[in-house]
mmCIF file of C-alpha atoms in Angstrom:
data_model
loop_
_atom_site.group_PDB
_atom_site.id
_atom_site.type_symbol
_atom_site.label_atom_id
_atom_site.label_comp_id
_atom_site.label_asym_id
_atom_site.label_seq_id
_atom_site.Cartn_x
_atom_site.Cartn_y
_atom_site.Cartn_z
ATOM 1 C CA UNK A 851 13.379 -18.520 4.040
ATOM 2 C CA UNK A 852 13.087 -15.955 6.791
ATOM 3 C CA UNK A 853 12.700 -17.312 10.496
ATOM 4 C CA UNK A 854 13.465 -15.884 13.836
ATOM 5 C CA UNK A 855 13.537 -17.991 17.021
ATOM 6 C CA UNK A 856 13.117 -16.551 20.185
ATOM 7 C CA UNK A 857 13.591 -19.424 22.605
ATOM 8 C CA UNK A 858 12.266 -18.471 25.914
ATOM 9 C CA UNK A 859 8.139 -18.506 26.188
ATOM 10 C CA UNK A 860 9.051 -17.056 29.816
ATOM 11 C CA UNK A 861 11.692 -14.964 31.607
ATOM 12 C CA UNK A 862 11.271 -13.570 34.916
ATOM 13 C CA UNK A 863 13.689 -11.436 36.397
ATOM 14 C CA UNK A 864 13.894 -9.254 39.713
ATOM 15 C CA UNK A 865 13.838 -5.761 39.311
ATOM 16 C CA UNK A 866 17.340 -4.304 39.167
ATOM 17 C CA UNK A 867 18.382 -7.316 37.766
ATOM 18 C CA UNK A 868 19.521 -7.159 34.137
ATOM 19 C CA UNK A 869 17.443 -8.528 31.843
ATOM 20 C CA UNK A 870 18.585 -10.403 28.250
ATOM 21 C CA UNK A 871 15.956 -11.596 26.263
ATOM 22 C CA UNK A 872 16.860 -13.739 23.110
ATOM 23 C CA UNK A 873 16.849 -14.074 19.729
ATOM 24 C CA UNK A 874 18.217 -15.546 16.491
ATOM 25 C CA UNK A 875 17.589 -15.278 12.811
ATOM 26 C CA UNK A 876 18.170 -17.237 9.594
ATOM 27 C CA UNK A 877 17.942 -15.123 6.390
ATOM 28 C CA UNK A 878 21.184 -15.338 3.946
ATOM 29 C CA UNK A 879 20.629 -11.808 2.818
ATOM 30 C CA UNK A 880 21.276 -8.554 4.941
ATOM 31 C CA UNK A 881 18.214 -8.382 7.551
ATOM 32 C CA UNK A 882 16.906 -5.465 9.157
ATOM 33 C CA UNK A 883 16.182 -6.617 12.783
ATOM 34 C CA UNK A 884 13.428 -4.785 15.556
ATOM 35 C CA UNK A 885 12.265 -5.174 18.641
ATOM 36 C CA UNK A 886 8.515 -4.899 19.543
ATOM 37 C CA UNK A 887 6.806 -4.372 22.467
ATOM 38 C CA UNK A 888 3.459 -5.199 23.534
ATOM 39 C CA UNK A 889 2.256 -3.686 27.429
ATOM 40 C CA UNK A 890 -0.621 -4.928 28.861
ATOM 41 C CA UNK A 891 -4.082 -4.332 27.079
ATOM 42 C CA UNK A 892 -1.533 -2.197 24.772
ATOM 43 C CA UNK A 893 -1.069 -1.977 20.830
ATOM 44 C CA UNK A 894 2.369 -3.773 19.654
ATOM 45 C CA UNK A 895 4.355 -0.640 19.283
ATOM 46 C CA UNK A 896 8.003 -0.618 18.058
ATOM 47 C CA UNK A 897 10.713 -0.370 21.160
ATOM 48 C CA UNK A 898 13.907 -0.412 18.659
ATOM 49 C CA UNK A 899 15.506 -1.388 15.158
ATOM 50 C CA UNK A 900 18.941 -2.210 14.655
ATOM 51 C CA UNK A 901 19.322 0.157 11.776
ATOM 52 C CA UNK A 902 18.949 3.268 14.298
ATOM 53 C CA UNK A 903 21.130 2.307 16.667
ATOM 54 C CA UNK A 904 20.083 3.900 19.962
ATOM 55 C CA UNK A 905 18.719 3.069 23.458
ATOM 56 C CA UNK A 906 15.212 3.150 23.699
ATOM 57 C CA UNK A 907 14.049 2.824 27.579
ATOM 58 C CA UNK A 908 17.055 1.481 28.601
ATOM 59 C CA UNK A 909 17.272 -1.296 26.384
ATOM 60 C CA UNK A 910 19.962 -1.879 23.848
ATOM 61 C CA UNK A 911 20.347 -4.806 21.059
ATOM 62 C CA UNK A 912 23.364 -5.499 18.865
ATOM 63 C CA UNK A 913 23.583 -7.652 15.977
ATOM 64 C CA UNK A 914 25.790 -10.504 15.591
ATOM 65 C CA UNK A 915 25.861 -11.243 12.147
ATOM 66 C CA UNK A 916 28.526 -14.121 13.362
ATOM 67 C CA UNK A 917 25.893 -15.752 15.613
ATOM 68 C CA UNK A 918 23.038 -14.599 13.987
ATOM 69 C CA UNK A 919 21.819 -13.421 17.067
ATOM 70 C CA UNK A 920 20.139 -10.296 17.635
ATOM 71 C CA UNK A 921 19.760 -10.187 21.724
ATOM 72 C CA UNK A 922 17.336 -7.505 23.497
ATOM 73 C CA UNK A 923 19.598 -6.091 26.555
ATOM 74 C CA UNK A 924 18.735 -3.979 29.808
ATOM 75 C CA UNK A 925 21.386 -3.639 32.608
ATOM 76 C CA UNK A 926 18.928 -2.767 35.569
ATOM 77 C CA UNK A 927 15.356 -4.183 34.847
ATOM 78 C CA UNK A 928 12.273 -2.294 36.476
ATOM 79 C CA UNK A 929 9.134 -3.376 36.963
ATOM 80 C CA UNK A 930 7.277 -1.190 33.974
ATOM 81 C CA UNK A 931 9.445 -3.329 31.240
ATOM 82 C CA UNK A 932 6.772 -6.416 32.229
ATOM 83 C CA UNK A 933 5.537 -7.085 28.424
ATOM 84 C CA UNK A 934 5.507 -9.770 25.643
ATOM 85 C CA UNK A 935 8.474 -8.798 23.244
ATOM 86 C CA UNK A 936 8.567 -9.675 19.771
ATOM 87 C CA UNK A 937 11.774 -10.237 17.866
ATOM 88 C CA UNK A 938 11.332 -9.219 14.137
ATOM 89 C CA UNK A 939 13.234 -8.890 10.509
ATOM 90 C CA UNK A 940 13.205 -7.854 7.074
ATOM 91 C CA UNK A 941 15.197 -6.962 4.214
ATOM 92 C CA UNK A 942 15.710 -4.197 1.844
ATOM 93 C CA UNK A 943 13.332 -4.182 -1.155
ATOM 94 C CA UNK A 944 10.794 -6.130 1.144
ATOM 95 C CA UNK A 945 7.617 -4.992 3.311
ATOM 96 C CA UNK A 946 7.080 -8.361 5.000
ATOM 97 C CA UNK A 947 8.166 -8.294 8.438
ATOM 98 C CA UNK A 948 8.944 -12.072 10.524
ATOM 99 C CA UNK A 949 8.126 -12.207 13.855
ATOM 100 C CA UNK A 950 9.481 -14.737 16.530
ATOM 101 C CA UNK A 951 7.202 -16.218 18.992
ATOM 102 C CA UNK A 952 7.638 -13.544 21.441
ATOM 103 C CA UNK A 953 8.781 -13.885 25.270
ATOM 104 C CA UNK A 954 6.865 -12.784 27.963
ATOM 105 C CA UNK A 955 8.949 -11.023 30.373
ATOM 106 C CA UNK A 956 7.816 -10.263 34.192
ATOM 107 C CA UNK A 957 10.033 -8.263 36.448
ATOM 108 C CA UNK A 958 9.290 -8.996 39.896
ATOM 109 C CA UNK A 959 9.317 -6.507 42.735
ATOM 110 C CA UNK B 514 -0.752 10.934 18.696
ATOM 111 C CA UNK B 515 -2.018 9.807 15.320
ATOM 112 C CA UNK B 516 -3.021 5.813 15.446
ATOM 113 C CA UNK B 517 -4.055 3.039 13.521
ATOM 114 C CA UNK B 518 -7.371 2.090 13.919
ATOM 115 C CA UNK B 519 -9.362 -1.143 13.286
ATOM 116 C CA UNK B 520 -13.170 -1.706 13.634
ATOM 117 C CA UNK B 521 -14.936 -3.763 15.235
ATOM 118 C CA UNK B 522 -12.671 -5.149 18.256
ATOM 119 C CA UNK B 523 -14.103 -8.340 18.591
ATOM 120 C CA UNK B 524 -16.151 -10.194 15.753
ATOM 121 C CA UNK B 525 -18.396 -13.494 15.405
ATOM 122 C CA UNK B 526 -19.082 -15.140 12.735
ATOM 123 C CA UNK B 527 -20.511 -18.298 11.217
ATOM 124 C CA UNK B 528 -18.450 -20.645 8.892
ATOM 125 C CA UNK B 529 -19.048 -19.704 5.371
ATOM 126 C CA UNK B 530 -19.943 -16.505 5.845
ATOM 127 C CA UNK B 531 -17.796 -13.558 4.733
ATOM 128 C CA UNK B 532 -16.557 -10.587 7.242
ATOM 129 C CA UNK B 533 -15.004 -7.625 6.510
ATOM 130 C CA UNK B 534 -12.275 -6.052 9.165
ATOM 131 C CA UNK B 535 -11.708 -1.911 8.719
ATOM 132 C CA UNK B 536 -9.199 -0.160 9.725
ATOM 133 C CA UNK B 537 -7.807 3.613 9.296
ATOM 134 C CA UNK B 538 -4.634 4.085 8.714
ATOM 135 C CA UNK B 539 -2.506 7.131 10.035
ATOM 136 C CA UNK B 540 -3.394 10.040 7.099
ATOM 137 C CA UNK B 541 -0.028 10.517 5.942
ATOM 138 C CA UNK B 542 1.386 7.016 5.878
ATOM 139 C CA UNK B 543 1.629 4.953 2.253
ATOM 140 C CA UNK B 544 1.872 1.238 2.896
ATOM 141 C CA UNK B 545 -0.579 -0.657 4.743
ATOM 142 C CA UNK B 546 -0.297 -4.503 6.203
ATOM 143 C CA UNK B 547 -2.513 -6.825 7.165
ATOM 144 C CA UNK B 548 -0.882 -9.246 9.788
ATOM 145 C CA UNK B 549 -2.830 -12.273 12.440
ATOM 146 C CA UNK B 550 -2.173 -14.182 15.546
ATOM 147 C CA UNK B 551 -3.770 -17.453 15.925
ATOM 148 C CA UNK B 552 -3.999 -17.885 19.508
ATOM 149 C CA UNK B 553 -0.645 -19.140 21.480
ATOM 150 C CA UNK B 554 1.107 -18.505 17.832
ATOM 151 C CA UNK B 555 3.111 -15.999 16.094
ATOM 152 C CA UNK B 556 2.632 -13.069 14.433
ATOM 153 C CA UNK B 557 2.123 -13.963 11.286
ATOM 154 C CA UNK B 558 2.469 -11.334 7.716
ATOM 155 C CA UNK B 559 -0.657 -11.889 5.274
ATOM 156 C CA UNK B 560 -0.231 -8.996 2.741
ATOM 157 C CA UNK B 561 1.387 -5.767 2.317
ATOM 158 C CA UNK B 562 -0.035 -3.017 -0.087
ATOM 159 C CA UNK B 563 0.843 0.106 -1.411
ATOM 160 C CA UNK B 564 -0.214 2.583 -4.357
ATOM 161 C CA UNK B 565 -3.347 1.423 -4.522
ATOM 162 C CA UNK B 566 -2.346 -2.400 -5.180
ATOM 163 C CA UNK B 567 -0.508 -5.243 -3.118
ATOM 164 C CA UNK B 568 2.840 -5.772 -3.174
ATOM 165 C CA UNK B 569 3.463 -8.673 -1.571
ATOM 166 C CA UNK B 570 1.305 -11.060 0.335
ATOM 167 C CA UNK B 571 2.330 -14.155 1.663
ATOM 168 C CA UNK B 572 1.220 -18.023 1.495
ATOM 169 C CA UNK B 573 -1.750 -17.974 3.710
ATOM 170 C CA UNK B 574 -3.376 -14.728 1.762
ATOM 171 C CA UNK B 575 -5.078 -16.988 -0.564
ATOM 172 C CA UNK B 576 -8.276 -16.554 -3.110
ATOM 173 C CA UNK B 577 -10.742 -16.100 0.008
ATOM 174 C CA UNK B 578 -8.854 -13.257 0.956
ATOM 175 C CA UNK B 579 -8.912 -9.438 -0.330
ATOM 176 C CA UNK B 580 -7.822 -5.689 0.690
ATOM 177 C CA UNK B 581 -9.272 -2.591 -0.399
ATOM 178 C CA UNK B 582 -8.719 0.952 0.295
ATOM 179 C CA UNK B 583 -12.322 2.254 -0.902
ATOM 180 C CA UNK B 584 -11.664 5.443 -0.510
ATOM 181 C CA UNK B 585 -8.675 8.047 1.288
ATOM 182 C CA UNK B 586 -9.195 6.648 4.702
ATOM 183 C CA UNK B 587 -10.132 2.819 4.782
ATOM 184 C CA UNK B 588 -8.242 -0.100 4.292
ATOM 185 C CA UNK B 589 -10.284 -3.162 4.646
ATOM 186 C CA UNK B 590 -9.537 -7.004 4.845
ATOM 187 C CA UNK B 591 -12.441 -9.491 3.217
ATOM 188 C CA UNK B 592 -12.504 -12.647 4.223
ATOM 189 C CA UNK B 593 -15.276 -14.519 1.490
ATOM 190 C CA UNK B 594 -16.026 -17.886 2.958
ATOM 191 C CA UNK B 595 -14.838 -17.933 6.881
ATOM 192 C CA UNK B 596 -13.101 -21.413 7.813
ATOM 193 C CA UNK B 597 -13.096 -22.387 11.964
ATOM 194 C CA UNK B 598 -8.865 -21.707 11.532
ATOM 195 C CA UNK B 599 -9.282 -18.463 10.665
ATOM 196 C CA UNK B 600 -10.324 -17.459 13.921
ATOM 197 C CA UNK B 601 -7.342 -15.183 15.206
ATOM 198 C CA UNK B 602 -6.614 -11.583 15.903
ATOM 199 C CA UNK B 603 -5.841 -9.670 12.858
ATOM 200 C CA UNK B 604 -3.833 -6.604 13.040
ATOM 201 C CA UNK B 605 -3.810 -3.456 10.691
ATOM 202 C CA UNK B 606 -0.455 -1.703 10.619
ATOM 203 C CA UNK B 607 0.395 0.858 8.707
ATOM 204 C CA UNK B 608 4.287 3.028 7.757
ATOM 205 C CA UNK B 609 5.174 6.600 5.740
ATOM 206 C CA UNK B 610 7.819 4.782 4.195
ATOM 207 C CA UNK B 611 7.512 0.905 4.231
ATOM 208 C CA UNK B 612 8.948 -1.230 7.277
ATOM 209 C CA UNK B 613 12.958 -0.952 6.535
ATOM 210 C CA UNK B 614 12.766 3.084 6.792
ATOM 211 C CA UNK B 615 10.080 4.158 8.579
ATOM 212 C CA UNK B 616 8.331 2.524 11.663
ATOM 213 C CA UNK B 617 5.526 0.710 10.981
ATOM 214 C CA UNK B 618 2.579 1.483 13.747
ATOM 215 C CA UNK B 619 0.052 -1.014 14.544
ATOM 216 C CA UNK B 620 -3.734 -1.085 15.377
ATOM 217 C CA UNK B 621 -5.033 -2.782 18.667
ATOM 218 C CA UNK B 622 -6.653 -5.473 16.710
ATOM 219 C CA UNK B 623 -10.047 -7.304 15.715
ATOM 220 C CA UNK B 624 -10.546 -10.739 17.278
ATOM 221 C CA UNK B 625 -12.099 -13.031 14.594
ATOM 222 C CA UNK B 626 -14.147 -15.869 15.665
ATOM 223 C CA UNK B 627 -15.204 -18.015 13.859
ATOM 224 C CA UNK B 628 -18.102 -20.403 14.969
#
């Protein structure tokens, strides 16, 4: 079975500060990992996938296949990235996308 | 900027009662989701569906649920006979090229409550 933990409900961080927000995954196959966004009174909205491999707003995530970890990284946080963000996978061949929890982040001034 | 979506934003309804939640897909896209967030929980994947039938759905998407596309614009979820825990947000989404390839966009929601 699919699951993705993301184990902070909370993270607050001062702007300039970086900012690493969490997450892990079980799957045994190969999984396709994102990051979603959701701003304030905004539509979840896609901020990156692992497959593309670029920096979207600053942020980058790698995947550890190792650790299973697929951890959501900014080096100077500013106060715009405030938002819940969503950890998510899938797999080749499948539509179904697994969402974590979600951690609200707040970047304070 | 082309968008998902999803009429109405906020619905009530009693127990038992059946409600249907629209949404409009972006034109050009192919696969269509329907996904929900019971309050304080997760994000949670109910059914996926492409050329004109669904192709996967998962455990909760049971007999009292159904998706249409009635015509070239409208993809629909039916709920027949509401239940108190399916009061959630439910969220359209839809992709040009299913989730792994292409990004799949979301709708802003409908709020289901169910009284």
């Amino acid at each position: 079975a699919q699951r993705v933990t993301q184990p902070e409900k909370l993270l607050s961080v001062f702007k300039g500060a970086p900012v690493e927000l969490k997450c892990n995954y079980s799957y045994s196959g190969s999984p396709e990992l994102f990051w979603y966004v959701q701003y304030s009174r905004q539509r979840l909205q896609l901020l990156l996938r692992h497959i593309s491999r670029e920096s979207i707003k600053g942020f980058t995530a790698d995947l550890n296949k190792g650790e299973t970890s697929f951890h959501l990284k900014k080096p100077f946080a500013q106060e715009e990235d405030s938002a819940m963000y969503y950890c998510a996978l899938t797999n080749f061949g499948n539509e179904k996308l697994t969402f974590g929890t979600g951690t609200r982040l707040t970047i304070i001034p | 900027e082309p968008e998902v979506t999803q009429t109405p934003s906020h619905q009530v309804t009693q127990m038992g009662q059946e409600v249907i939640l629209r949404c409009v897909p972006i034109s050009n896209h192919l696969y269509f989701y329907w996904y929900r967030q019971i309050l304080g929980q997760k994000v949670e994947f109910l059914v996926s569906f492409y050329n004109n039938e669904i192709s996967e759905k998962s455990e909760i998407f049971d007999d009292q649920f159904s998706v249409e596309r009635p015509d070239g614009s409208n993809f629909t979820l039916k709920i027949r006979s509401t239940k108190l825990e399916d009061s959630a947000m439910y969220f359209c989404a839809s992709s040009e090229g299913g989730t792994v390839n292409t990004e799949a966009f979301f709708g802003q929601g409908t709020r289901l409550t169910v009284v």
